[in-house]
Coordinates of C-alpha atoms in Angstrom, one line a residue:
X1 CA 151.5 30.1 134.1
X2 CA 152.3 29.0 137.7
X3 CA 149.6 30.4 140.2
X4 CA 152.1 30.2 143.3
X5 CA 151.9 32.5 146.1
X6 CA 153.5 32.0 149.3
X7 CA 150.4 33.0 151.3
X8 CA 148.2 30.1 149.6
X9 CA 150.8 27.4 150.8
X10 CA 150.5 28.6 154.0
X11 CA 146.8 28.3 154.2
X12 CA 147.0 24.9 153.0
X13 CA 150.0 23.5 155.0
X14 CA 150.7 25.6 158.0
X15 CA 153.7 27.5 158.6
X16 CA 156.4 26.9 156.2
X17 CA 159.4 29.1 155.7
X18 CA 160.1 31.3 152.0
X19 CA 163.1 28.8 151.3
X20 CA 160.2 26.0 151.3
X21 CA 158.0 27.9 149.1
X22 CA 160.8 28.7 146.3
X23 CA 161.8 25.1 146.3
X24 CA 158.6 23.7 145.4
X25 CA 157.9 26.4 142.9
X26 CA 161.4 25.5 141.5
X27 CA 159.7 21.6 141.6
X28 CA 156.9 23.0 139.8
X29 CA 159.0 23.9 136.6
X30 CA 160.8 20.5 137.1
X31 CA 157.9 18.6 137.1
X32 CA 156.2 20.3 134.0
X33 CA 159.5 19.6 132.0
X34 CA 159.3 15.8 133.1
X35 CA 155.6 15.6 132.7
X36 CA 156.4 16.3 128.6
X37 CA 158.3 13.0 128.5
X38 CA 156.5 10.7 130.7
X39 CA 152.8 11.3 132.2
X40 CA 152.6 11.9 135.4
X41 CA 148.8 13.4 136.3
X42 CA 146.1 13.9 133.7
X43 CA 146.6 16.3 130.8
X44 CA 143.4 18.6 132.1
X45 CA 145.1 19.0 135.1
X46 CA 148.7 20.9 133.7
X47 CA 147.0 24.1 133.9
X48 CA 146.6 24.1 137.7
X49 CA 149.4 21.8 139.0
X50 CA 149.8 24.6 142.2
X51 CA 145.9 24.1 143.2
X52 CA 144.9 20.5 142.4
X53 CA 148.1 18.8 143.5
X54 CA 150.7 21.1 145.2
X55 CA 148.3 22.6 147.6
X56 CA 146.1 19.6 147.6
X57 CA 149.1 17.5 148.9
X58 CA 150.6 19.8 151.0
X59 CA 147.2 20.4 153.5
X60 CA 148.4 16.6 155.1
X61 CA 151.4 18.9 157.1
X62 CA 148.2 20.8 158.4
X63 CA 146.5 17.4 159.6
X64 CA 149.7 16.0 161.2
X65 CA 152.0 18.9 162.0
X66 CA 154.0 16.4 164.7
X67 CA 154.7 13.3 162.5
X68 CA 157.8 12.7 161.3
X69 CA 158.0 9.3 159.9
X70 CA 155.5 8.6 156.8
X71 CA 155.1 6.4 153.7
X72 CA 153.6 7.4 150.7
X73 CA 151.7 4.2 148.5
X74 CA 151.8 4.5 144.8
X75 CA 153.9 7.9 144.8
X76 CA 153.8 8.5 141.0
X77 CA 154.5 12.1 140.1
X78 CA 155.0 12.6 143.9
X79 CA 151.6 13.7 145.5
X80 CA 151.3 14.1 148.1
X81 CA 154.8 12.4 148.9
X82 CA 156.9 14.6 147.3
X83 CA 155.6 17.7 148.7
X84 CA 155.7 16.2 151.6
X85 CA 159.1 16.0 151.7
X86 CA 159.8 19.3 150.6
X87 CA 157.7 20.2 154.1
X88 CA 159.2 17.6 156.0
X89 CA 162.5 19.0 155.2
X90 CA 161.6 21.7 157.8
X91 CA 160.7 19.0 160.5
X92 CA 163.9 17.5 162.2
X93 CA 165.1 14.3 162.3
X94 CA 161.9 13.6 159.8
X95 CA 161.6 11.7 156.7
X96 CA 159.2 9.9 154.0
X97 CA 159.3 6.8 152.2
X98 CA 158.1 6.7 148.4
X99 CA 156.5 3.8 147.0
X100 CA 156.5 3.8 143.3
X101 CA 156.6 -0.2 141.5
X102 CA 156.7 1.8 137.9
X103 CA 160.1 2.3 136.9
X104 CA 159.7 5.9 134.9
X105 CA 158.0 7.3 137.9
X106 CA 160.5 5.7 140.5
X107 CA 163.2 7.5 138.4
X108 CA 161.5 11.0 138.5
X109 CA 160.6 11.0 142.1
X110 CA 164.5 9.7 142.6
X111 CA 165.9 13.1 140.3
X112 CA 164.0 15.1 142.5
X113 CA 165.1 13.7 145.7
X114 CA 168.5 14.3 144.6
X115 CA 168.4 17.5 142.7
X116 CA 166.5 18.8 146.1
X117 CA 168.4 16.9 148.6
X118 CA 164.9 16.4 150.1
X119 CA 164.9 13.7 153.6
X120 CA 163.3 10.9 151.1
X121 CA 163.7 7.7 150.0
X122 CA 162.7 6.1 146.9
X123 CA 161.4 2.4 147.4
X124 CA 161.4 0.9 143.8
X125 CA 158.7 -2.1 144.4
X126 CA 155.4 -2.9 144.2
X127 CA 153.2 -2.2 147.4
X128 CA 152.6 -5.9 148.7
X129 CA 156.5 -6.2 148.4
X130 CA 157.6 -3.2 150.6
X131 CA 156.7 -3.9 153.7
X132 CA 160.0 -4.8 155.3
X133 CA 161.7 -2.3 153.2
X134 CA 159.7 0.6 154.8
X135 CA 160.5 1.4 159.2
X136 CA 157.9 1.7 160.8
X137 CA 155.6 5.2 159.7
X138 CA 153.5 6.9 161.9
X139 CA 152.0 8.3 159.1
X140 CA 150.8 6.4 155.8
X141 CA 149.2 8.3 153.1
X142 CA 147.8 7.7 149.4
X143 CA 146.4 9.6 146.5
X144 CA 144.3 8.7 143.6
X145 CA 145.5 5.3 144.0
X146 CA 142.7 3.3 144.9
X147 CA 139.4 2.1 146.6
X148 CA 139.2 2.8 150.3
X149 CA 138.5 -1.0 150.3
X150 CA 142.1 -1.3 148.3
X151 CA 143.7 1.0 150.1
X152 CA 143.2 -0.8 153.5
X153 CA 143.9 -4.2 152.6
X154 CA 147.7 -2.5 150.9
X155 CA 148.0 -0.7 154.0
X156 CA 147.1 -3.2 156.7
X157 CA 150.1 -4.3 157.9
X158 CA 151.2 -1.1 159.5
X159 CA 147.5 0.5 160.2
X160 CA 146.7 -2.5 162.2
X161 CA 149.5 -1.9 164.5
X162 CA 149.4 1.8 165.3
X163 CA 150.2 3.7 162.0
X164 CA 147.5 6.0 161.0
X165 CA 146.3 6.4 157.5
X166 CA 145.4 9.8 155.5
X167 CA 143.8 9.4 152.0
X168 CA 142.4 11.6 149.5
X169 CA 138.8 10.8 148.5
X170 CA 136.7 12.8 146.5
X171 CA 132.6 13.2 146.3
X172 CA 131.6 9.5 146.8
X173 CA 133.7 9.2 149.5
X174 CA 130.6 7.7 152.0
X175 CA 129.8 4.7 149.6
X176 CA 133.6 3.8 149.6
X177 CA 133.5 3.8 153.7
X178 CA 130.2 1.6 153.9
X179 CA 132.0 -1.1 151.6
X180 CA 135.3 -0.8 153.7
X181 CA 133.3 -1.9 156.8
X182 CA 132.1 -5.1 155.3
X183 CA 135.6 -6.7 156.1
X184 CA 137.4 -3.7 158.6
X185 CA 136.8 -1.8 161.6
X186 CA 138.3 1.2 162.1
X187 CA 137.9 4.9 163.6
X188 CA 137.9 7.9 161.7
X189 CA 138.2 11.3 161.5
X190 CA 136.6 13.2 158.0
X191 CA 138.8 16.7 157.1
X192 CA 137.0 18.5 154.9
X193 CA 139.5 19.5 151.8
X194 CA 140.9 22.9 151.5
X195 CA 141.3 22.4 147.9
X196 CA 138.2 20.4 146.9
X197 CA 134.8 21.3 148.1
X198 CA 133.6 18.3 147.6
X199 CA 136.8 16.1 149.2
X200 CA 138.0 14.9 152.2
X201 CA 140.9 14.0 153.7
X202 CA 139.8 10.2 155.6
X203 CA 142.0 9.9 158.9
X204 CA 142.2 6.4 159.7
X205 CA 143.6 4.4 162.9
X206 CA 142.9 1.3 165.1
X207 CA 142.6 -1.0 161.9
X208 CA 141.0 -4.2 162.7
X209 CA 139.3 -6.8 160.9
X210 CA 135.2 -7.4 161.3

């Protein structure tokens, strides 16, 4: 049973309107029907798909309230991108680009786009072959896709020329930062996570190599 309140979206993401809360809990009953077919985040996880990745997605719209172009690496079952998309639907002119190589997933996050007319768009290929498929984000964000190490190296060719980064880590977040430095440089910013007391949200920008 879906834990949904209006009042604990807002917490996480800011203002958002009623309209914007019924959709996602609308998505939430989508994405349980879909996640019988194909899997789309771990089985233990089901019974608190609101907390762990609604909310957890949705606290990014806190973090950057302004932005209005983002990608989202490695999409999947669409956290954060999805949800971001349901939020950036309130932002105008704004819009988000879903990365998603694995065809199953691809054609979930595309249904929902649709069945929501949400302001995204579905890019069908691997990471390293997106780049010129994807206008220039302001914002580029990843989730439970990889190292930070990984995750720099993916994203490099727009964080090294003015995009910012915002990535989920979880409790060993620090070690994941030292090894980054070995080959980048970079500033950043630690959020602490409003769903996860032991996660951050790393907000990364000037990305340069050592």
């Amino acid at each position: 049973m879906s834990s949904a309140s209006w009042v604990s979206l807002q917490e996480a993401a800011g203002t958002v309107s009623r309209e914007t809360f019924d959709r996602l809990v609308a998505f939430e009953e989508m994405f349980q029907k879909w996640n019988r077919r194909i899997n789309l985040v771990a089985p233990s996880t089901l019974g608190h798909v609101w907390e762990r990745h609604i909310l957890d997605s949705a606290q990014l719209a806190r973090i950057e309230p302004l932005a209005t172009r983002w990608v989202d690496l490695g999409s999947g079952g669409g956290f954060p991108g999805l949800i971001l998309a349901f939020l950036l639907a309130e932002r105008d002119g704004a819009s988000i680009d879903l990365v998603e190589s694995n065809r199953k997933k691809a054609s979930f996050l595309q249904s929902v786009v649709g069945q929501f007319n949400l302001p995204a768009r579905v890019v069908a290929r691997r990471i390293d072959d997106s780049y010129e498929h994807v206008a220039a984000p302001q914002i580029v964000t990843a989730r439970a896709l990889a190292s930070l190490s990984s995750l720099l190296d993916l994203s490099a060719p727009w964080l090294t020329t003015g995009t910012r980064g915002l990535f989920h880590k979880g409790r060993d977040y620090r070690a994941e930062v030292e090894e980054s430095a070995h080959r980048w440089a970079f500033d950043l910013v630690e959020h602490p996570s409003m769903t996860d007391p032991l996660g951050v949200i790393l907000e990364l920008s000037d990305l340069r190599p050592v």
